[in-house]
Every structure is written in structure tokens, then in C-alpha cells.
Amino acid sequence: MQNITIAIDGFSSTGKSTVAKQLAKALSYVYVDTGAMYRAVTLYAMQNSLIAEDCFDTEALINQLDDINISFKFNETLGFAEVYLNSVNVEKQIRTLEVSKFVSQVATVPEVRRQLVKQQQQMGKDKGVVMDGRDIGTVVFPDAELKLFMTASANTRAVRRYEELKERGDDVSFEDVLKNVETRDRIDSTRKDSPLTKALDAIEIDNSNLTLSEQFETILQLAKQTI
Ligand code: C5P
């Protein structure tokens, strides 16, 4: 059995990371959540007052990119790798609606993308990897053996995200979550550098009406057929 690269792209909150984690575990592959990397850069920008409601100091962020170190460390208890920003575990902080509000803006900056894409390519260079994001099948690993493109209606996705945030104890409104999902989709799909788009050879999976286990089984079969 050969090791392959599995690229999972799609809109916000389509459940990419849930299925990617399950798949990586089933295949004993490494899982890389590239959204977490863009979120960590965004958190850095917020902590250093480079981004706020009405301003974004792109120049300063670009100049400080070398000071931003992002790494992953596997957490045995959780069963997946958590993200660290300059050696601090920021797994929880990067998932807030606040970070979600700014992340797509940060992800439009070509210099940020270049730096993160380089790191992602390095992490997946030996194959045996499941990577999820927006540009994995198109830019990061255009030669990936299996490419999936996940979709679901904006409302379905917002409900899932809202429930996730509520479960964590975050005080958010459904309207804000829906607005954020729609805004991120728009910015991610229309940006100049590496817009979110389905690779020509990607298999589209609309999971609006699939249970988690149905979705996982479908994707596991596709992976097994490819390996
Ligand atoms: O996957 P997640 O929703 O955590 O990603 C957060 C944001 O990071 C996306 O909305 C997008 O703006 C950006 N992103 C990206 N390219 C990737 C992964 C994420 O632009 N490969």
C-alpha cells in the first residue's frame, strides 16, 4: 500500500476537519489543519494590534512574519495535533468568532499565504497526509492523489458552527455566525491570490443531508480505492 496525499477543500464549516481527522486516524496518516495556521497568524495580528474592526496594518504584519512561529503538537488525549503560536498553545483562542471575523482578511495577503504554503508543503512532503483548507488541491498539492471538495448550504453550516461555539460556552448569536460564514465564503472565493475553488479533478461531496458516519464511510471508501 502506497502513502498518498489527500487534499480536502471547501467552504467554511463544512465539517472538513472532522472528517479529515477521522480519515487520518483510520489510515494512520498525519492530519494538517491549514485553517488553524491562518487563524494563528490572525491571532498574532490581533494580539499585536495590527488588525481591528476598522484597520489592518498589512505592511507591519508582513514585516513581522519572521517573528511568527506556528507549530503543531500531537495531543494523545484529544487524538489530534494542537496548534502553537510562538510556543504557546492557542488551540482554543483561534476558534473564537472574533478570530473568525478577521481571518479571511489576513488570508488575502499574498506574503502570508506564501509563507504558510511553504510550511504546508514541507509538512506534507513525505505523503501519508490528510490536509484540509481552501487551496490544498489547487495550490499546495496540485498533484494530490485524492482531492475532495466539501459543500453544504450556508444555513446548515452556520447551524453546525453555532452549536459548536455554544457547546464551548461562547456567547454568540446565530445571526452573527451565519453572517460570518457568508462573509468568509465571499472573501475566500473572490480574493486574487489562491481563491477557494474546486480543483478540476476534485470529487465534490455535498454533506447537507449526510450523517457524520455516512460521510466518513463514503470518504474512506474513496481513499481505499485510491491507495
Ligand atoms: O478552515 P477554517 O475555517 O478554520 O479557516 C479559516 C480561514 O482561513 C478561512 O475562512 C480562509 O480565509 C483561511 N484559509 C485559507 N486557506 C487555507 C485554509 C484557510 O485561506 N488553506
PDB file of C-alpha atoms and ligand atoms in Angstrom:
ATOM      1  CA  MET A   1       0.000   0.000   0.000  1.00  0.00           C
ATOM      2  CA  GLN A   2       1.471   3.336  -1.033  1.00  0.00           C
ATOM      3  CA  ASN A   3       1.138   6.518   1.000  1.00  0.00           C
ATOM      4  CA  ILE A   4      -0.823   9.236  -0.758  1.00  0.00           C
ATOM      5  CA  THR A   5      -1.732  12.903  -0.262  1.00  0.00           C
ATOM      6  CA  ILE A   6      -5.374  13.632   0.474  1.00  0.00           C
ATOM      7  CA  ALA A   7      -6.483  17.231  -0.082  1.00  0.00           C
ATOM      8  CA  ILE A   8      -9.809  18.339   1.401  1.00  0.00           C
ATOM      9  CA  ASP A   9     -11.041  21.792   0.415  1.00  0.00           C
ATOM     10  CA  GLY A  10     -14.343  23.555   0.786  1.00  0.00           C
ATOM     11  CA  PHE A  11     -16.341  26.384   2.303  1.00  0.00           C
ATOM     12  CA  SER A  12     -16.280  27.336   5.999  1.00  0.00           C
ATOM     13  CA  SER A  13     -17.757  24.910   8.475  1.00  0.00           C
ATOM     14  CA  THR A  14     -18.445  22.120   6.006  1.00  0.00           C
ATOM     15  CA  GLY A  15     -17.064  19.643   8.529  1.00  0.00           C
ATOM     16  CA  LYS A  16     -13.779  19.240   6.650  1.00  0.00           C
ATOM     17  CA  SER A  17     -11.684  18.998   9.762  1.00  0.00           C
ATOM     18  CA  THR A  18     -13.940  16.446  11.466  1.00  0.00           C
ATOM     19  CA  VAL A  19     -13.785  14.041   8.554  1.00  0.00           C
ATOM     20  CA  ALA A  20     -10.108  14.791   7.877  1.00  0.00           C
ATOM     21  CA  LYS A  21      -9.211  13.879  11.473  1.00  0.00           C
ATOM     22  CA  GLN A  22     -11.232  10.644  11.284  1.00  0.00           C
ATOM     23  CA  LEU A  23      -9.643   9.735   7.974  1.00  0.00           C
ATOM     24  CA  ALA A  24      -6.091  10.449   9.161  1.00  0.00           C
ATOM     25  CA  LYS A  25      -6.693   8.270  12.216  1.00  0.00           C
ATOM     26  CA  ALA A  26      -8.141   5.392  10.166  1.00  0.00           C
ATOM     27  CA  LEU A  27      -5.221   5.457   7.719  1.00  0.00           C
ATOM     28  CA  SER A  28      -2.532   6.310  10.320  1.00  0.00           C
ATOM     29  CA  TYR A  29      -1.788   9.464   8.327  1.00  0.00           C
ATOM     30  CA  VAL A  30      -0.760  12.895   9.571  1.00  0.00           C
ATOM     31  CA  TYR A  31      -3.564  15.468   9.704  1.00  0.00           C
ATOM     32  CA  VAL A  32      -2.807  19.123   8.971  1.00  0.00           C
ATOM     33  CA  ASP A  33      -5.451  21.794   9.634  1.00  0.00           C
ATOM     34  CA  THR A  34      -4.241  24.699   7.467  1.00  0.00           C
ATOM     35  CA  GLY A  35      -7.106  26.944   8.603  1.00  0.00           C
ATOM     36  CA  ALA A  36      -5.559  26.773  12.083  1.00  0.00           C
ATOM     37  CA  MET A  37      -2.375  28.277  10.652  1.00  0.00           C
ATOM     38  CA  TYR A  38      -4.207  31.266   9.116  1.00  0.00           C
ATOM     39  CA  ARG A  39      -6.093  31.628  12.399  1.00  0.00           C
ATOM     40  CA  ALA A  40      -2.831  31.638  14.393  1.00  0.00           C
ATOM     41  CA  VAL A  41      -1.386  34.419  12.199  1.00  0.00           C
ATOM     42  CA  THR A  42      -4.636  36.331  12.724  1.00  0.00           C
ATOM     43  CA  LEU A  43      -4.421  35.890  16.487  1.00  0.00           C
ATOM     44  CA  TYR A  44      -0.859  37.229  16.371  1.00  0.00           C
ATOM     45  CA  ALA A  45      -2.086  40.269  14.406  1.00  0.00           C
ATOM     46  CA  MET A  46      -4.851  40.855  16.953  1.00  0.00           C
ATOM     47  CA  GLN A  47      -2.529  40.468  19.950  1.00  0.00           C
ATOM     48  CA  ASN A  48      -0.129  42.987  18.414  1.00  0.00           C
ATOM     49  CA  SER A  49      -2.850  45.496  17.472  1.00  0.00           C
ATOM     50  CA  LEU A  50      -2.214  45.055  13.750  1.00  0.00           C
ATOM     51  CA  ILE A  51      -5.850  44.304  12.978  1.00  0.00           C
ATOM     52  CA  ALA A  52      -9.111  45.590  14.453  1.00  0.00           C
ATOM     53  CA  GLU A  53     -12.648  46.453  13.350  1.00  0.00           C
ATOM     54  CA  ASP A  54     -11.608  49.446  11.227  1.00  0.00           C
ATOM     55  CA  CYS A  55      -7.930  48.908  10.414  1.00  0.00           C
ATOM     56  CA  PHE A  56      -5.474  46.349   9.153  1.00  0.00           C
ATOM     57  CA  ASP A  57      -1.772  47.214   9.090  1.00  0.00           C
ATOM     58  CA  THR A  58      -0.791  44.818   6.321  1.00  0.00           C
ATOM     59  CA  GLU A  59       2.713  46.279   5.988  1.00  0.00           C
ATOM     60  CA  ALA A  60       3.518  45.719   9.668  1.00  0.00           C
ATOM     61  CA  LEU A  61       2.191  42.169   9.545  1.00  0.00           C
ATOM     62  CA  ILE A  62       4.344  41.381   6.516  1.00  0.00           C
ATOM     63  CA  ASN A  63       7.384  42.851   8.284  1.00  0.00           C
ATOM     64  CA  GLN A  64       6.738  40.716  11.362  1.00  0.00           C
ATOM     65  CA  LEU A  65       6.084  37.435   9.539  1.00  0.00           C
ATOM     66  CA  ASP A  66       9.501  36.078  10.539  1.00  0.00           C
ATOM     67  CA  ASP A  67       8.564  36.548  14.201  1.00  0.00           C
ATOM     68  CA  ILE A  68       5.547  34.268  13.838  1.00  0.00           C
ATOM     69  CA  ASN A  69       6.303  30.649  14.524  1.00  0.00           C
ATOM     70  CA  ILE A  70       3.474  28.186  14.051  1.00  0.00           C
ATOM     71  CA  SER A  71       3.798  24.556  15.028  1.00  0.00           C
ATOM     72  CA  PHE A  72       1.620  21.548  15.802  1.00  0.00           C
ATOM     73  CA  LYS A  73       1.981  19.148  18.713  1.00  0.00           C
ATOM     74  CA  PHE A  74       0.039  15.890  18.906  1.00  0.00           C
ATOM     75  CA  ASN A  75      -2.196  15.672  21.976  1.00  0.00           C
ATOM     76  CA  GLU A  76      -2.553  11.990  22.910  1.00  0.00           C
ATOM     77  CA  THR A  77      -5.691  12.591  24.968  1.00  0.00           C
ATOM     78  CA  LEU A  78      -7.521  14.534  22.268  1.00  0.00           C
ATOM     79  CA  GLY A  79      -6.170  12.354  19.470  1.00  0.00           C
ATOM     80  CA  PHE A  80      -5.149  15.246  17.225  1.00  0.00           C
ATOM     81  CA  ALA A  81      -2.433  17.881  16.925  1.00  0.00           C
ATOM     82  CA  GLU A  82      -2.981  21.240  18.600  1.00  0.00           C
ATOM     83  CA  VAL A  83      -1.638  24.471  17.191  1.00  0.00           C
ATOM     84  CA  TYR A  84       1.058  26.545  18.907  1.00  0.00           C
ATOM     85  CA  LEU A  85       1.859  30.190  18.225  1.00  0.00           C
ATOM     86  CA  ASN A  86       5.411  31.049  19.314  1.00  0.00           C
ATOM     87  CA  SER A  87       5.410  28.026  21.646  1.00  0.00           C
ATOM     88  CA  VAL A  88       2.051  28.887  23.271  1.00  0.00           C
ATOM     89  CA  ASN A  89      -0.878  26.516  22.830  1.00  0.00           C
ATOM     90  CA  VAL A  90      -3.560  28.643  21.107  1.00  0.00           C
ATOM     91  CA  GLU A  91      -5.894  25.836  20.020  1.00  0.00           C
ATOM     92  CA  LYS A  92      -8.837  27.313  21.944  1.00  0.00           C
ATOM     93  CA  GLN A  93      -8.158  31.006  21.263  1.00  0.00           C
ATOM     94  CA  ILE A  94      -8.016  30.619  17.483  1.00  0.00           C
ATOM     95  CA  ARG A  95     -11.527  29.129  17.303  1.00  0.00           C
ATOM     96  CA  THR A  96     -13.393  32.179  18.621  1.00  0.00           C
ATOM     97  CA  LEU A  97     -15.827  34.157  16.459  1.00  0.00           C
ATOM     98  CA  GLU A  98     -13.521  37.163  16.975  1.00  0.00           C
ATOM     99  CA  VAL A  99     -10.669  35.433  15.141  1.00  0.00           C
ATOM    100  CA  SER A 100     -13.135  34.124  12.521  1.00  0.00           C
ATOM    101  CA  LYS A 101     -14.140  37.727  11.822  1.00  0.00           C
ATOM    102  CA  PHE A 102     -10.627  38.772  10.774  1.00  0.00           C
ATOM    103  CA  VAL A 103      -9.057  35.599   9.422  1.00  0.00           C
ATOM    104  CA  SER A 104     -10.277  35.850   5.828  1.00  0.00           C
ATOM    105  CA  GLN A 105      -8.817  39.355   5.531  1.00  0.00           C
ATOM    106  CA  VAL A 106      -5.450  38.112   6.776  1.00  0.00           C
ATOM    107  CA  ALA A 107      -5.656  35.182   4.348  1.00  0.00           C
ATOM    108  CA  THR A 108      -5.878  37.558   1.372  1.00  0.00           C
ATOM    109  CA  VAL A 109      -2.288  38.750   1.933  1.00  0.00           C
ATOM    110  CA  PRO A 110      -0.023  37.013  -0.625  1.00  0.00           C
ATOM    111  CA  GLU A 111       3.057  37.188   1.643  1.00  0.00           C
ATOM    112  CA  VAL A 112       1.175  35.421   4.440  1.00  0.00           C
ATOM    113  CA  ARG A 113      -0.026  32.751   2.022  1.00  0.00           C
ATOM    114  CA  ARG A 114       3.435  32.211   0.549  1.00  0.00           C
ATOM    115  CA  GLN A 115       4.942  31.630   3.986  1.00  0.00           C
ATOM    116  CA  LEU A 116       2.219  29.245   5.141  1.00  0.00           C
ATOM    117  CA  VAL A 117       2.038  27.325   1.861  1.00  0.00           C
ATOM    118  CA  LYS A 118       5.796  26.697   2.055  1.00  0.00           C
ATOM    119  CA  GLN A 119       5.404  25.293   5.561  1.00  0.00           C
ATOM    120  CA  GLN A 120       2.410  23.163   4.491  1.00  0.00           C
ATOM    121  CA  GLN A 121       4.318  21.704   1.540  1.00  0.00           C
ATOM    122  CA  GLN A 122       7.171  20.851   3.884  1.00  0.00           C
ATOM    123  CA  MET A 123       4.777  19.126   6.319  1.00  0.00           C
ATOM    124  CA  GLY A 124       3.297  17.006   3.540  1.00  0.00           C
ATOM    125  CA  LYS A 125       6.442  16.272   1.559  1.00  0.00           C
ATOM    126  CA  ASP A 126       6.592  12.592   2.596  1.00  0.00           C
ATOM    127  CA  LYS A 127       2.916  11.983   1.724  1.00  0.00           C
ATOM    128  CA  GLY A 128       0.735   9.990   4.127  1.00  0.00           C
ATOM    129  CA  VAL A 129      -1.064  13.224   4.901  1.00  0.00           C
ATOM    130  CA  VAL A 130      -4.637  14.491   5.050  1.00  0.00           C
ATOM    131  CA  MET A 131      -4.624  18.277   4.713  1.00  0.00           C
ATOM    132  CA  ASP A 132      -7.698  20.480   4.784  1.00  0.00           C
ATOM    133  CA  GLY A 133      -8.166  24.104   3.766  1.00  0.00           C
ATOM    134  CA  ARG A 134      -9.197  26.220   0.796  1.00  0.00           C
ATOM    135  CA  ASP A 135      -6.318  25.846  -1.686  1.00  0.00           C
ATOM    136  CA  ILE A 136      -4.837  22.436  -0.914  1.00  0.00           C
ATOM    137  CA  GLY A 137      -5.894  20.692  -4.132  1.00  0.00           C
ATOM    138  CA  THR A 138      -5.276  23.761  -6.282  1.00  0.00           C
ATOM    139  CA  VAL A 139      -2.095  25.362  -4.889  1.00  0.00           C
ATOM    140  CA  VAL A 140      -0.445  23.473  -2.021  1.00  0.00           C
ATOM    141  CA  PHE A 141      -0.622  19.959  -3.507  1.00  0.00           C
ATOM    142  CA  PRO A 142      -1.972  20.208  -7.060  1.00  0.00           C
ATOM    143  CA  ASP A 143      -0.700  16.633  -7.612  1.00  0.00           C
ATOM    144  CA  ALA A 144      -2.559  15.148  -4.635  1.00  0.00           C
ATOM    145  CA  GLU A 145      -3.800  11.654  -5.495  1.00  0.00           C
ATOM    146  CA  LEU A 146      -7.198  12.259  -3.874  1.00  0.00           C
ATOM    147  CA  LYS A 147      -8.937  15.631  -3.834  1.00  0.00           C
ATOM    148  CA  LEU A 148     -12.265  16.257  -2.158  1.00  0.00           C
ATOM    149  CA  PHE A 149     -14.369  19.394  -2.279  1.00  0.00           C
ATOM    150  CA  MET A 150     -16.911  19.654   0.512  1.00  0.00           C
ATOM    151  CA  THR A 151     -20.071  21.712   0.300  1.00  0.00           C
ATOM    152  CA  ALA A 152     -23.273  22.224   2.286  1.00  0.00           C
ATOM    153  CA  SER A 153     -25.819  25.036   2.381  1.00  0.00           C
ATOM    154  CA  ALA A 154     -24.747  28.192   4.275  1.00  0.00           C
ATOM    155  CA  ASN A 155     -27.587  27.695   6.739  1.00  0.00           C
ATOM    156  CA  THR A 156     -26.637  24.082   7.518  1.00  0.00           C
ATOM    157  CA  ARG A 157     -23.034  25.163   8.050  1.00  0.00           C
ATOM    158  CA  ALA A 158     -23.967  28.086  10.281  1.00  0.00           C
ATOM    159  CA  VAL A 159     -26.158  25.824  12.450  1.00  0.00           C
ATOM    160  CA  ARG A 160     -23.234  23.425  12.916  1.00  0.00           C
ATOM    161  CA  ARG A 161     -20.809  26.230  13.738  1.00  0.00           C
ATOM    162  CA  TYR A 162     -23.282  27.907  16.115  1.00  0.00           C
ATOM    163  CA  GLU A 163     -23.792  24.650  18.018  1.00  0.00           C
ATOM    164  CA  GLU A 164     -20.036  24.098  18.210  1.00  0.00           C
ATOM    165  CA  LEU A 165     -19.424  27.590  19.639  1.00  0.00           C
ATOM    166  CA  LYS A 166     -22.327  27.290  22.085  1.00  0.00           C
ATOM    167  CA  GLU A 167     -21.017  23.929  23.275  1.00  0.00           C
ATOM    168  CA  ARG A 168     -17.683  25.597  24.048  1.00  0.00           C
ATOM    169  CA  GLY A 169     -19.554  28.171  26.103  1.00  0.00           C
ATOM    170  CA  ASP A 170     -19.078  31.093  23.678  1.00  0.00           C
ATOM    171  CA  ASP A 171     -21.745  33.783  23.841  1.00  0.00           C
ATOM    172  CA  VAL A 172     -22.671  34.208  20.171  1.00  0.00           C
ATOM    173  CA  SER A 173     -25.851  34.813  18.184  1.00  0.00           C
ATOM    174  CA  PHE A 174     -26.911  32.606  15.283  1.00  0.00           C
ATOM    175  CA  GLU A 175     -27.245  35.693  13.043  1.00  0.00           C
ATOM    176  CA  ASP A 176     -23.603  36.672  13.705  1.00  0.00           C
ATOM    177  CA  VAL A 177     -22.380  33.158  12.963  1.00  0.00           C
ATOM    178  CA  LEU A 178     -24.393  32.965   9.717  1.00  0.00           C
ATOM    179  CA  LYS A 179     -23.118  36.384   8.671  1.00  0.00           C
ATOM    180  CA  ASN A 180     -19.540  35.326   9.385  1.00  0.00           C
ATOM    181  CA  VAL A 181     -19.892  32.101   7.374  1.00  0.00           C
ATOM    182  CA  GLU A 182     -21.313  34.022   4.392  1.00  0.00           C
ATOM    183  CA  THR A 183     -18.731  36.818   4.593  1.00  0.00           C
ATOM    184  CA  ARG A 184     -15.809  34.372   4.781  1.00  0.00           C
ATOM    185  CA  ASP A 185     -17.176  32.383   1.822  1.00  0.00           C
ATOM    186  CA  ARG A 186     -17.363  35.582  -0.214  1.00  0.00           C
ATOM    187  CA  ILE A 187     -13.871  36.832   0.682  1.00  0.00           C
ATOM    188  CA  ASP A 188     -12.309  33.350   0.309  1.00  0.00           C
ATOM    189  CA  SER A 189     -13.879  32.749  -3.115  1.00  0.00           C
ATOM    190  CA  THR A 190     -13.186  36.184  -4.590  1.00  0.00           C
ATOM    191  CA  ARG A 191      -9.677  37.011  -3.347  1.00  0.00           C
ATOM    192  CA  LYS A 192      -6.980  37.420  -6.008  1.00  0.00           C
ATOM    193  CA  ASP A 193      -4.404  35.055  -4.542  1.00  0.00           C
ATOM    194  CA  SER A 194      -5.454  31.386  -4.414  1.00  0.00           C
ATOM    195  CA  PRO A 195      -9.235  31.842  -4.267  1.00  0.00           C
ATOM    196  CA  LEU A 196     -11.316  28.985  -2.960  1.00  0.00           C
ATOM    197  CA  THR A 197     -12.305  26.982  -5.998  1.00  0.00           C
ATOM    198  CA  LYS A 198     -12.920  23.340  -6.751  1.00  0.00           C
ATOM    199  CA  ALA A 199      -9.941  21.707  -8.472  1.00  0.00           C
ATOM    200  CA  LEU A 200     -10.970  20.209 -11.811  1.00  0.00           C
ATOM    201  CA  ASP A 201     -10.111  16.722 -10.585  1.00  0.00           C
ATOM    202  CA  ALA A 202     -11.709  17.072  -7.139  1.00  0.00           C
ATOM    203  CA  ILE A 203     -14.686  14.965  -6.105  1.00  0.00           C
ATOM    204  CA  GLU A 204     -17.494  17.125  -4.755  1.00  0.00           C
ATOM    205  CA  ILE A 205     -19.308  15.953  -1.641  1.00  0.00           C
ATOM    206  CA  ASP A 206     -22.425  17.816  -0.516  1.00  0.00           C
ATOM    207  CA  ASN A 207     -22.900  16.713   3.059  1.00  0.00           C
ATOM    208  CA  SER A 208     -26.050  18.747   3.863  1.00  0.00           C
ATOM    209  CA  ASN A 209     -28.007  15.521   4.220  1.00  0.00           C
ATOM    210  CA  LEU A 210     -25.294  13.091   5.263  1.00  0.00           C
ATOM    211  CA  THR A 211     -24.669  11.962   8.824  1.00  0.00           C
ATOM    212  CA  LEU A 212     -21.076  12.111  10.042  1.00  0.00           C
ATOM    213  CA  SER A 213     -20.694   8.356   9.739  1.00  0.00           C
ATOM    214  CA  GLU A 214     -22.201   8.242   6.219  1.00  0.00           C
ATOM    215  CA  GLN A 215     -19.813  10.968   5.152  1.00  0.00           C
ATOM    216  CA  PHE A 216     -16.846   9.227   6.752  1.00  0.00           C
ATOM    217  CA  GLU A 217     -17.675   5.872   5.125  1.00  0.00           C
ATOM    218  CA  THR A 218     -18.024   7.496   1.681  1.00  0.00           C
ATOM    219  CA  ILE A 219     -14.682   9.241   2.000  1.00  0.00           C
ATOM    220  CA  LEU A 220     -12.887   6.237   3.499  1.00  0.00           C
ATOM    221  CA  GLN A 221     -14.011   4.128   0.529  1.00  0.00           C
ATOM    222  CA  LEU A 222     -12.708   6.755  -1.900  1.00  0.00           C
ATOM    223  CA  ALA A 223      -9.379   6.793  -0.073  1.00  0.00           C
ATOM    224  CA  LYS A 224      -9.099   2.998  -0.075  1.00  0.00           C
ATOM    225  CA  GLN A 225      -9.846   2.885  -3.815  1.00  0.00           C
ATOM    226  CA  THR A 226      -7.099   5.427  -4.443  1.00  0.00           C
ATOM    227  CA  ILE A 227      -4.369   3.940  -2.253  1.00  0.00           C
TER     228      ILE A 227
HETATM  229  O1  C5P B   1     -10.739  26.158   7.883  1.00  0.00           O
HETATM  230  P1  C5P B   1     -11.036  27.393   8.713  1.00  0.00           P
HETATM  231  O2  C5P B   1     -12.463  27.803   8.653  1.00  0.00           O
HETATM  232  O3  C5P B   1     -10.517  27.276  10.102  1.00  0.00           O
HETATM  233  O4  C5P B   1     -10.183  28.532   8.003  1.00  0.00           O
HETATM  234  C1  C5P B   1     -10.218  29.859   8.460  1.00  0.00           C
HETATM  235  C2  C5P B   1      -9.939  30.800   7.312  1.00  0.00           C
HETATM  236  O5  C5P B   1      -8.570  30.666   6.908  1.00  0.00           O
HETATM  237  C3  C5P B   1     -10.753  30.606   6.048  1.00  0.00           C
HETATM  238  O6  C5P B   1     -12.003  31.255   6.094  1.00  0.00           O
HETATM  239  C4  C5P B   1      -9.832  31.215   4.998  1.00  0.00           C
HETATM  240  O7  C5P B   1      -9.980  32.614   4.959  1.00  0.00           O
HETATM  241  C5  C5P B   1      -8.446  30.903   5.519  1.00  0.00           C
HETATM  242  N1  C5P B   1      -7.828  29.734   4.873  1.00  0.00           N
HETATM  243  C6  C5P B   1      -7.232  29.916   3.651  1.00  0.00           C
HETATM  244  N2  C5P B   1      -6.553  28.880   3.066  1.00  0.00           N
HETATM  245  C7  C5P B   1      -6.476  27.692   3.664  1.00  0.00           C
HETATM  246  C8  C5P B   1      -7.100  27.485   4.917  1.00  0.00           C
HETATM  247  C9  C5P B   1      -7.794  28.531   5.482  1.00  0.00           C
HETATM  248  O8  C5P B   1      -7.302  30.984   3.069  1.00  0.00           O
HETATM  249  N3  C5P B   1      -5.785  26.706   3.084  1.00  0.00           N
END
